[in-house]
Short mmCIF file of C-alpha atoms and ligand atoms in Angstrom, two decimals:
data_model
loop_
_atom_site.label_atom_id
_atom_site.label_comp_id
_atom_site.label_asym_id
_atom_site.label_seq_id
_atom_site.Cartn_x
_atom_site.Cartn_y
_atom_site.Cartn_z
CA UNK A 1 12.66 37.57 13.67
CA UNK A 2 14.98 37.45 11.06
CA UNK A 3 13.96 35.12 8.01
CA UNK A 4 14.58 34.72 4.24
CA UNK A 5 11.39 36.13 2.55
CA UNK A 6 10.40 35.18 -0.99
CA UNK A 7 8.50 37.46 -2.81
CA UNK A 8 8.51 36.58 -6.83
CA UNK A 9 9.28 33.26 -8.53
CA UNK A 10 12.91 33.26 -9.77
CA UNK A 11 16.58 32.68 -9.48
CA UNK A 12 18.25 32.95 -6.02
CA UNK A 13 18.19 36.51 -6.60
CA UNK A 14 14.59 36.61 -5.51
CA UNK A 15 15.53 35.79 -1.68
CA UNK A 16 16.24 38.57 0.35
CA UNK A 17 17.24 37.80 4.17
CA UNK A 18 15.04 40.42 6.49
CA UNK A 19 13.29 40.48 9.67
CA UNK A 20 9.54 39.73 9.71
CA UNK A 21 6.87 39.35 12.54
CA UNK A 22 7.27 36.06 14.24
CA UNK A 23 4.60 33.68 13.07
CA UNK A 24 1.28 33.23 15.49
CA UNK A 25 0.87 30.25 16.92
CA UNK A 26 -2.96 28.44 16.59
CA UNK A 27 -4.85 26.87 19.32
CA UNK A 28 -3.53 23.02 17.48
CA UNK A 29 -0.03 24.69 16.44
CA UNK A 30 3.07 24.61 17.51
CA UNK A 31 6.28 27.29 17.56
CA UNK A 32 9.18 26.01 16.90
CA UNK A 33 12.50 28.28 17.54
CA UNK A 34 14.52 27.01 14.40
CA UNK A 35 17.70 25.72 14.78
CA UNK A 36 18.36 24.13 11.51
CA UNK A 37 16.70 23.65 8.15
CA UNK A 38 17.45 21.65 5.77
CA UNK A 39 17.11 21.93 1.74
CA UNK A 40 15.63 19.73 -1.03
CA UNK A 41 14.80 19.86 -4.68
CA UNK A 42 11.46 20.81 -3.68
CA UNK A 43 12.80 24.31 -2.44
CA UNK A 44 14.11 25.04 -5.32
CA UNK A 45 11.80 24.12 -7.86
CA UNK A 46 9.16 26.60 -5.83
CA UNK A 47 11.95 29.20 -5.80
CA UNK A 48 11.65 28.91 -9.86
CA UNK A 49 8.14 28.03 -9.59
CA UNK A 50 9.03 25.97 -12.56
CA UNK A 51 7.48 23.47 -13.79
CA UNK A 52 4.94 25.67 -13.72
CA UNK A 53 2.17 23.30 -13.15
CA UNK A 54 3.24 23.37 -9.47
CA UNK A 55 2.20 26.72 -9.20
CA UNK A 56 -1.05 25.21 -9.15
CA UNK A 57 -0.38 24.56 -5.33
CA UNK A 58 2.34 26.95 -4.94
CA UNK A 59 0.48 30.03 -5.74
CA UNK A 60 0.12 30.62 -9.54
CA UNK A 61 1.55 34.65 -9.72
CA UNK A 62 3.92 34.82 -6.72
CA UNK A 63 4.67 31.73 -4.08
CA UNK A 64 1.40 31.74 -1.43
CA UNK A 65 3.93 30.97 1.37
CA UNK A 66 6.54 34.40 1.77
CA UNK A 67 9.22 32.36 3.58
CA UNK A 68 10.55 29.38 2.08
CA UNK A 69 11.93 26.34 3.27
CA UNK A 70 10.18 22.59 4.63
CA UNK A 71 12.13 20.73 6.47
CA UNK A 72 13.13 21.60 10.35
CA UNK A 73 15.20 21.34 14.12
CA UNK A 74 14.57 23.01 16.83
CA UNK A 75 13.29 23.65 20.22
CA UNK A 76 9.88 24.17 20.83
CA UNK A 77 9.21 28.09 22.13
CA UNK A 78 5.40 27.88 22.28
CA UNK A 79 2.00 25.55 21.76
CA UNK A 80 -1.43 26.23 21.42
CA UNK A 81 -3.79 25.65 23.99
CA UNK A 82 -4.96 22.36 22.29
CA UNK A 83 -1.48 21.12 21.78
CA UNK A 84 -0.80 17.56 23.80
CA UNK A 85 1.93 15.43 22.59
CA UNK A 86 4.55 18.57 23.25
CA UNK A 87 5.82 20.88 25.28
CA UNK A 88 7.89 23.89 25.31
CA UNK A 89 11.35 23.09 25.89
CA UNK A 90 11.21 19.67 23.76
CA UNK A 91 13.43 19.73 20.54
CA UNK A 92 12.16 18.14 18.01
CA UNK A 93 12.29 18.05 14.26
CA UNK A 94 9.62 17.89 11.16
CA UNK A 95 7.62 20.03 8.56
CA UNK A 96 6.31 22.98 8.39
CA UNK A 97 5.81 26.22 5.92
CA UNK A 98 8.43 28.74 6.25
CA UNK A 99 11.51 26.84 8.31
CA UNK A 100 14.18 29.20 6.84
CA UNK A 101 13.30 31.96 9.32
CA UNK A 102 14.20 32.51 13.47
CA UNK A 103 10.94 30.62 14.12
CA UNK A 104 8.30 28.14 12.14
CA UNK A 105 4.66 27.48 13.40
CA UNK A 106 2.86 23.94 12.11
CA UNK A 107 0.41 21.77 13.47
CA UNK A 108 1.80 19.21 16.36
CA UNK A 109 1.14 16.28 13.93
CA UNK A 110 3.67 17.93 12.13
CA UNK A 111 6.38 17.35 14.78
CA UNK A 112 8.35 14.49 16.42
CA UNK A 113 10.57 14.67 19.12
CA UNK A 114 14.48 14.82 18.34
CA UNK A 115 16.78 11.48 18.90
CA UNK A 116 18.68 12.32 21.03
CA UNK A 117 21.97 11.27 18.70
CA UNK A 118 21.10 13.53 16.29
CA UNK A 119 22.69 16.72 16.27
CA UNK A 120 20.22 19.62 14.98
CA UNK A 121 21.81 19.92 11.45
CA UNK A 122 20.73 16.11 11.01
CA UNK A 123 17.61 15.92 12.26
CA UNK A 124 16.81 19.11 10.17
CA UNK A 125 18.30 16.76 7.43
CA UNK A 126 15.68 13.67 7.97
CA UNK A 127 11.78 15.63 6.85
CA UNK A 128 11.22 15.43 3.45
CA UNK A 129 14.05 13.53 1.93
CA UNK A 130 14.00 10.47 3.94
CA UNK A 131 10.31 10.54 4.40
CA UNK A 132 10.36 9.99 0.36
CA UNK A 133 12.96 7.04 0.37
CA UNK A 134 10.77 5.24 3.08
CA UNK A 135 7.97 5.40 1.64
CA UNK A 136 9.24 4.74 -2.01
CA UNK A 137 10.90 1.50 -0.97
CA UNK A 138 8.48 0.42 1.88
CA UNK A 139 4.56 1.71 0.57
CA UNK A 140 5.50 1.53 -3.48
CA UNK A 141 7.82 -0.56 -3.93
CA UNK A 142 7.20 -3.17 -0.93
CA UNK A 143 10.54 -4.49 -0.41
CA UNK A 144 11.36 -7.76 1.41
CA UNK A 145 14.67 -8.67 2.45
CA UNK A 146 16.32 -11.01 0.13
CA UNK A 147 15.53 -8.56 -2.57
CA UNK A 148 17.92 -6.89 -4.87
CA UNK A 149 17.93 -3.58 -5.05
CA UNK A 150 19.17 -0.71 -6.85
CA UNK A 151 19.42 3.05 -6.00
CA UNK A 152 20.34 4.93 -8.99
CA UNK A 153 21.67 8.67 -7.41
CA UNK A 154 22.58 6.62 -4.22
CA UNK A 155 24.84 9.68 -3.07
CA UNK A 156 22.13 12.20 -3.15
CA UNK A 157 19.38 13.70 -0.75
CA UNK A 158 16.74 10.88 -1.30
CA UNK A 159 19.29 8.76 -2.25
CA UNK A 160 21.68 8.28 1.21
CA UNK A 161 18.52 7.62 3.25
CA UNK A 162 17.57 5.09 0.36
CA UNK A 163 20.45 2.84 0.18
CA UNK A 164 20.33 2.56 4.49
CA UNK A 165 16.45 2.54 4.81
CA UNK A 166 16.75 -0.85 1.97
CA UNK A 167 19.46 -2.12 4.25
CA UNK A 168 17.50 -1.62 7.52
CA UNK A 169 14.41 -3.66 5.46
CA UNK A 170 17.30 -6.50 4.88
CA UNK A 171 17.75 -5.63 0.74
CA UNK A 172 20.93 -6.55 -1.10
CA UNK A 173 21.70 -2.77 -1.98
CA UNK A 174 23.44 -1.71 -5.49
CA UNK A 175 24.37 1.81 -5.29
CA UNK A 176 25.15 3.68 -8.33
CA UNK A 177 27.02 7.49 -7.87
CA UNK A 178 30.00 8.81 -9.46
CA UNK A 179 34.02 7.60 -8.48
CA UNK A 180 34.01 10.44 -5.44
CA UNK A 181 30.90 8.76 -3.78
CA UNK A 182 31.90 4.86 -3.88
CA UNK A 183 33.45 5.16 -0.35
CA UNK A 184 30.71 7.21 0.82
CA UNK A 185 28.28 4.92 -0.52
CA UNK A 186 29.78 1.79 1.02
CA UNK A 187 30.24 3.32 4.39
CA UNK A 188 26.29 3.92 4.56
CA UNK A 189 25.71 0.36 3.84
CA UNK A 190 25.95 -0.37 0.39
CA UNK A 191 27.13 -4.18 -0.57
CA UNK A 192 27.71 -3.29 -4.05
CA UNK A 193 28.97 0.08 -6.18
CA UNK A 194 28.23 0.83 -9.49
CA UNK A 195 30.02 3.88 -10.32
CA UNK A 196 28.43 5.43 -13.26
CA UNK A 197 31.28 7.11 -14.74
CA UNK A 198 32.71 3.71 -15.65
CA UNK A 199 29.98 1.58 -15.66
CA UNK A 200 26.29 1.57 -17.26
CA UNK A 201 24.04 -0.35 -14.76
CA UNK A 202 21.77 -0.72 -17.54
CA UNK A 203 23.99 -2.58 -19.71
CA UNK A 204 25.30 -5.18 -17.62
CA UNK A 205 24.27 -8.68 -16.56
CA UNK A 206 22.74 -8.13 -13.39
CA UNK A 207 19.22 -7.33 -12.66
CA UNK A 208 17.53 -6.33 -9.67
CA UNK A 209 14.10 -6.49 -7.84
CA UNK A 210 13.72 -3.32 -7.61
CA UNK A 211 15.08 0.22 -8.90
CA UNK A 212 14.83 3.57 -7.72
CA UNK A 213 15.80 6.04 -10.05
CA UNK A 214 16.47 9.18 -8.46
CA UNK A 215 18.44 10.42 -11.86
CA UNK A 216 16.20 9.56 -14.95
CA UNK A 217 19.37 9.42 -17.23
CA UNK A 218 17.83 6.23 -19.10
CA UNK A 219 15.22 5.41 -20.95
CA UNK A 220 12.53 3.78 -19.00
CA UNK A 221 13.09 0.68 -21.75
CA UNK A 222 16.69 1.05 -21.34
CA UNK A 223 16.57 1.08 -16.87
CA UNK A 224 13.99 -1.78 -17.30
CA UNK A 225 16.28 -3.95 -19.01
CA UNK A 226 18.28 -4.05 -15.51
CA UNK A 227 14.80 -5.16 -13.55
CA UNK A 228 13.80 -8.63 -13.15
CA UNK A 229 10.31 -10.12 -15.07
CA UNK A 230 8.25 -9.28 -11.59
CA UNK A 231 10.40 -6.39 -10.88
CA UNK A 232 9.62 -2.67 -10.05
CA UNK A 233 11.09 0.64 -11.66
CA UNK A 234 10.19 3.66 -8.89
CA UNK A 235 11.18 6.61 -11.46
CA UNK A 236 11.30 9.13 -8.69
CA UNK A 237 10.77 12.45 -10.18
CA UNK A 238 13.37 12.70 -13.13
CA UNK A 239 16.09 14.62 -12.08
CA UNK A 240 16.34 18.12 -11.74
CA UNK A 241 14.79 19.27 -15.28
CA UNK A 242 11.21 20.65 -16.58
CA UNK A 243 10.82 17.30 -17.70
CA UNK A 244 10.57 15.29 -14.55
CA UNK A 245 6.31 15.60 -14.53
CA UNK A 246 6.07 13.92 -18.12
CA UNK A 247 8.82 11.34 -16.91
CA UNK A 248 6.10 10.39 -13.99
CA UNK A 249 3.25 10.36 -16.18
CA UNK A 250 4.95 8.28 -18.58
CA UNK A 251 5.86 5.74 -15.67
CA UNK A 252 2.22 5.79 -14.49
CA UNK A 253 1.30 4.99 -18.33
CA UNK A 254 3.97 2.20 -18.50
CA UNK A 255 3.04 0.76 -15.46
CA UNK A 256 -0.77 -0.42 -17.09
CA UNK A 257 1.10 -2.36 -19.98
CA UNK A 258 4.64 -3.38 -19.31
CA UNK A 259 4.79 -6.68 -17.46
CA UNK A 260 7.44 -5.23 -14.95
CA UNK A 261 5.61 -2.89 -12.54
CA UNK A 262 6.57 0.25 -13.30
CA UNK A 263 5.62 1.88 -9.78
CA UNK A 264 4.72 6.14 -9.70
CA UNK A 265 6.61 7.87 -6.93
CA UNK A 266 4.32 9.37 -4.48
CA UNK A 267 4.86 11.57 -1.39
CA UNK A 268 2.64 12.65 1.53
CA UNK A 269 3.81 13.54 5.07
CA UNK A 270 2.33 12.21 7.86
CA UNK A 271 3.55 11.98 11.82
CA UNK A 272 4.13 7.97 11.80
CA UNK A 273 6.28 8.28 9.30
CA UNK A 274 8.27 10.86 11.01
CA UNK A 275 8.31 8.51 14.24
CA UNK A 276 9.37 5.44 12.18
CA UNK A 277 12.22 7.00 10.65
CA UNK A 278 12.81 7.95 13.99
CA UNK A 279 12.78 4.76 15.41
CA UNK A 280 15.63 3.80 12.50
CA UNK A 281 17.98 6.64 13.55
CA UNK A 282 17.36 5.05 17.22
CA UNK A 283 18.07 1.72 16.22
CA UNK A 284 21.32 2.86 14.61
CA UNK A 285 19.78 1.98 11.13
CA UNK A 286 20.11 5.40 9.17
CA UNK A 287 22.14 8.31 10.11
CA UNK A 288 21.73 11.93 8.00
CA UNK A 289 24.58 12.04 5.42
CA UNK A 290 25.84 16.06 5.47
CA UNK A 291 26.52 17.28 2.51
CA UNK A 292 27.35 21.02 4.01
CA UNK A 293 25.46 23.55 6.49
CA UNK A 294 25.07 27.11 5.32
CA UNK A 295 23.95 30.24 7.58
CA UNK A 296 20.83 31.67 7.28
CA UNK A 297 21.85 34.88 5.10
CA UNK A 298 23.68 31.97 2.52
CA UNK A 299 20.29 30.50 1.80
CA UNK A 300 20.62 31.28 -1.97
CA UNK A 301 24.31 29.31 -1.84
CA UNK A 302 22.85 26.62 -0.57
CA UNK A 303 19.94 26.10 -2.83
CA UNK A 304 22.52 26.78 -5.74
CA UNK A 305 24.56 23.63 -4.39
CA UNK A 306 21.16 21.51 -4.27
CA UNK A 307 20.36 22.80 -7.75
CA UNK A 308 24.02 21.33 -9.17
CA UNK A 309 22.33 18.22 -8.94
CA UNK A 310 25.53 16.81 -7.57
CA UNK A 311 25.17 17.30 -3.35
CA UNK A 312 26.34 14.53 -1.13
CA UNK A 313 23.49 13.70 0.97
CA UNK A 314 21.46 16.56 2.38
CA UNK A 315 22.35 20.93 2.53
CA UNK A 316 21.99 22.19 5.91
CA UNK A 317 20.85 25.69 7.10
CA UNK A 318 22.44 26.59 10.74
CA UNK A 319 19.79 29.23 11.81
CA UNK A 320 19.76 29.90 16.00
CA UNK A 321 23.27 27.53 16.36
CA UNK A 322 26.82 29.59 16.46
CA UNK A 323 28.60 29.32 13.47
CA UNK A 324 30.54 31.97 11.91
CA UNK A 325 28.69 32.44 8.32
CA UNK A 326 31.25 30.86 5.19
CA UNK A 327 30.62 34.72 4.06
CA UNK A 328 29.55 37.53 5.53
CA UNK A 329 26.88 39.33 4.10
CA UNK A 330 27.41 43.28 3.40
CA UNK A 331 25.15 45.43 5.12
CA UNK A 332 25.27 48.90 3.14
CA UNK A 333 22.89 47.04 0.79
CA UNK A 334 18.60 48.39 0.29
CA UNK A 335 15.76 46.26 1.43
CA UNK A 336 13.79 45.02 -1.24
CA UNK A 337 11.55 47.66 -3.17
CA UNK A 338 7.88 46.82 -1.80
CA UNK A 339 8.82 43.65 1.36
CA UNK A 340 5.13 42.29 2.54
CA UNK A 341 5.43 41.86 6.56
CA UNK A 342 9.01 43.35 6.85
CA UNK A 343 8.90 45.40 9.80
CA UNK A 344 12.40 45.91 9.77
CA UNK A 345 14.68 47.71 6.95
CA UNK A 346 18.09 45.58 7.63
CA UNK A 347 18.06 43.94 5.22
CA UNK A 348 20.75 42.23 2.73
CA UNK A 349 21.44 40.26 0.14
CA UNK A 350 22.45 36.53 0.65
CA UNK A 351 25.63 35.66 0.03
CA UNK A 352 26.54 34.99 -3.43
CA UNK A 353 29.37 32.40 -3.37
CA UNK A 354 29.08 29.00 -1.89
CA UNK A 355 31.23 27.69 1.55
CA UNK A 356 34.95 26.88 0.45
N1 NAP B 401 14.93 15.47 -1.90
C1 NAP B 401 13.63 15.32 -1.76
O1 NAP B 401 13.07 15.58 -0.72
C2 NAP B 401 12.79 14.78 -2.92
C3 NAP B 401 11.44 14.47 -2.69
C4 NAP B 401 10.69 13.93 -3.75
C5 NAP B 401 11.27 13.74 -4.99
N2 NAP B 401 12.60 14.08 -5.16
C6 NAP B 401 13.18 13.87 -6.48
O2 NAP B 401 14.19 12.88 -6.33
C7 NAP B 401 15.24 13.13 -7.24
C8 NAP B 401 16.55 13.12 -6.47
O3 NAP B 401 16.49 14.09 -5.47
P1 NAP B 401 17.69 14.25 -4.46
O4 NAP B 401 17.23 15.25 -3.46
O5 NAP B 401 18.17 12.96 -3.99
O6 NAP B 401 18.77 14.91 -5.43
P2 NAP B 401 20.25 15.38 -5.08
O7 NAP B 401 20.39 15.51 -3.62
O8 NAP B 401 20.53 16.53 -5.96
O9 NAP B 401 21.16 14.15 -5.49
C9 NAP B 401 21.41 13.79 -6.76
C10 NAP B 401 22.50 12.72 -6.69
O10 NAP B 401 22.44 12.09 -7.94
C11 NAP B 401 23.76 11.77 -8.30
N3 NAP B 401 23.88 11.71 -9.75
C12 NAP B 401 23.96 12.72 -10.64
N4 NAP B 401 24.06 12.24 -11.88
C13 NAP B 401 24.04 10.89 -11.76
C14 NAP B 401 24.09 9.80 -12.69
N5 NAP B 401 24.21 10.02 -14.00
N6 NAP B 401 24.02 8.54 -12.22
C15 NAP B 401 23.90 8.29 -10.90
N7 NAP B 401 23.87 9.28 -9.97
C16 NAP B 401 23.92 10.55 -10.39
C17 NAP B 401 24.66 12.83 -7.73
O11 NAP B 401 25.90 12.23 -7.44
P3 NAP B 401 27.26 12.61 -8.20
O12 NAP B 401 27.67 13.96 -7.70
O13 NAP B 401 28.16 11.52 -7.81
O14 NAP B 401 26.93 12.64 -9.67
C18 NAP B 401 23.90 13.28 -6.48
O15 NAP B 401 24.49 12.73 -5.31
C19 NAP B 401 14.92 14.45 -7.93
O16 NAP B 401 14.32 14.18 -9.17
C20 NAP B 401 13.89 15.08 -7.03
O17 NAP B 401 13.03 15.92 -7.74
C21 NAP B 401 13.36 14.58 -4.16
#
């Protein structure tokens, strides 16, 4: 199958598009034929392995896991002989290790069935991203409608399924992005727009419930200024930089003395929260924002358009669907020097420049 295989930790130079064996499937697992993958942060940082504490998890020399890529669409090819809940045929979307490849193998927990009026680019968009904003607002920051609440980075991949997820739990949603993302914004639910490039939401009047900062462009005394007495600051992360893991650990810190909760961000996947967010695409609560799809051999593009810090909603990676590529990729170009598991030599580089 073909897939994008990651053998060192680097720039996007370090993913080369080949053809590996198709991944086995376990007697719990199932196979998923990939239709679309989507991209986060997370793939990127484990493409740099930087910070380098991750690599902890990641694999501390060279990434554990060969292909990268989390998040996933597509129609289920195969199960394991102790697999219940699905069947081959079903499409369905999730998590799993290696989704920028032909086929992905995970356990069935891993896996939810599709909506049905989701196209495979947005379901592919949902997994980790959205799975962060629900449990942010709903496990640490316990929203209840009435509340006021702010998304810092409302435009982003966390942040679009943030600013409809606090609508769907009946919040009074500020949304704070640049002057190109107000209308977006608004269409997705927002009842208010702060739009940063005019406006510092930490220096007005109002003050809000709750704020999740998907940017970490303040001061944590400067963002906390904008929460109410009781309120909660969810510093999600820090931005893209090395210094996102100190940012958290500060927040956990702050959050034993300052008299506003100062709430840790936190992530782990799990199936109900895959069939929850489900339910809200169902109920016509949240719908995937697309911020561009990419073809498989453009992998490194898109991760370079995540890594600008600036994508509207979520990057999308087309793998089984027809699309012509945004740029062919050469093929008069060598394999890698030493490819683990490539079992076939056509190989080339991804393409270098992103879709126009
Ligand atoms: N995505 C995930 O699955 C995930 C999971 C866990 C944690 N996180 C963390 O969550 C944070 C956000 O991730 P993301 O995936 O949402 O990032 P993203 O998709 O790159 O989005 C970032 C958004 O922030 C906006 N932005 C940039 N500068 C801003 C500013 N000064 N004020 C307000 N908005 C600004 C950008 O909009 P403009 O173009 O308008 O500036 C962009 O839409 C990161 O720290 C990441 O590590 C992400």
């Amino acid at each position: 199958m073909r897939a994008i295989i990651q053998e060192k930790y680097g720039s996007t130079a370090v993913l080369q598009a080949g053809v590996i064996e198709k991944p086995v499937v376990g007697d719990t697992d199932v196979l998923v034929r990939v239709e679309a993958a989507s991209v986060h942060v997370g793939d990127w940082i484990l493409m740099t392995g930087r910070p380098y504490v991750m690599r902890m998890a990641t694999g501390i020399r060279k990434p554990r896991v060969a292909v990268p890529g989390t998040d996933v669409s597509g129609i289920v090819d195969a199960v394991g002989k102790d697999v219940r809940r699905l069947r081959t045929g079903d499409a369905v979307f999730g998590w799993c290790e290696g989704a920028f490849a032909e086929y992905a193998v995970a356990g069935e927990e891993q896996f939810v069935t599709k909506p049905a009026s989701l196209t495979f680019e947005q379901a592919a968009a949902v997994g980790v991203s959205a799975t962060t904003a629900l449990q942010l607002l709903r496990d640490n920051g316990k929203v209840e409608a009435g509340q006021k609440v702010l998304i810092n980075g409302a435009s982003g991949g966390v942040g679009t399924f943030a600013v409809q997820i606090a609508k769907a739990m009946g919040a009074e949603v500020t949304a704070v992005c640049s002057t190109k993302n107000v209308d977006l914004v608004r269409s997705i639910g927002a009842d208010h727009v702060v739009d940063y490039t005019r406006e510092d939401f930490t220096k007005g009047q109002n003050t809000y419930d709750l704020i999740l900062d998907n940017v970490g462009n303040h001061s944590m005394a400067q963002t906390r200024r904008a929460l109410a007495p009781t309120g909660t600051l969810i510093s999600n992360g820090g931005g893209h930089a090395d210094g996102k893991l100190g940012r958290t650990l500060r927040t956990m810190l702050a959050s034993m003395v300052v008299r506003q909760q100062a709430a840790p961000s936190v992530k782990t996947q799990n199936a109900a929260d895959l069939v929850a967010l489900k339910e809200l695409v169902e109920a016509g609560s949240i719908t995937p924002v697309i911020d561009g799809t990419y073809a498989l051999n453009e992998t490194a593009a898109a991760i370079r358009r995540v890594a600008t810090g600036h994508a509207r909603g979520t990057v999308v990676i087309t793998v089984n669907q027809q699309r012509k590529p945004v740029t062919e990729a050469p093929d008069s170009v060598p394999p890698p020097a030493r490819p683990p598991r490539l079992i076939d030599a056509a190989v080339a580089p991804l393409a270098a420049s992103p879709p126009a």
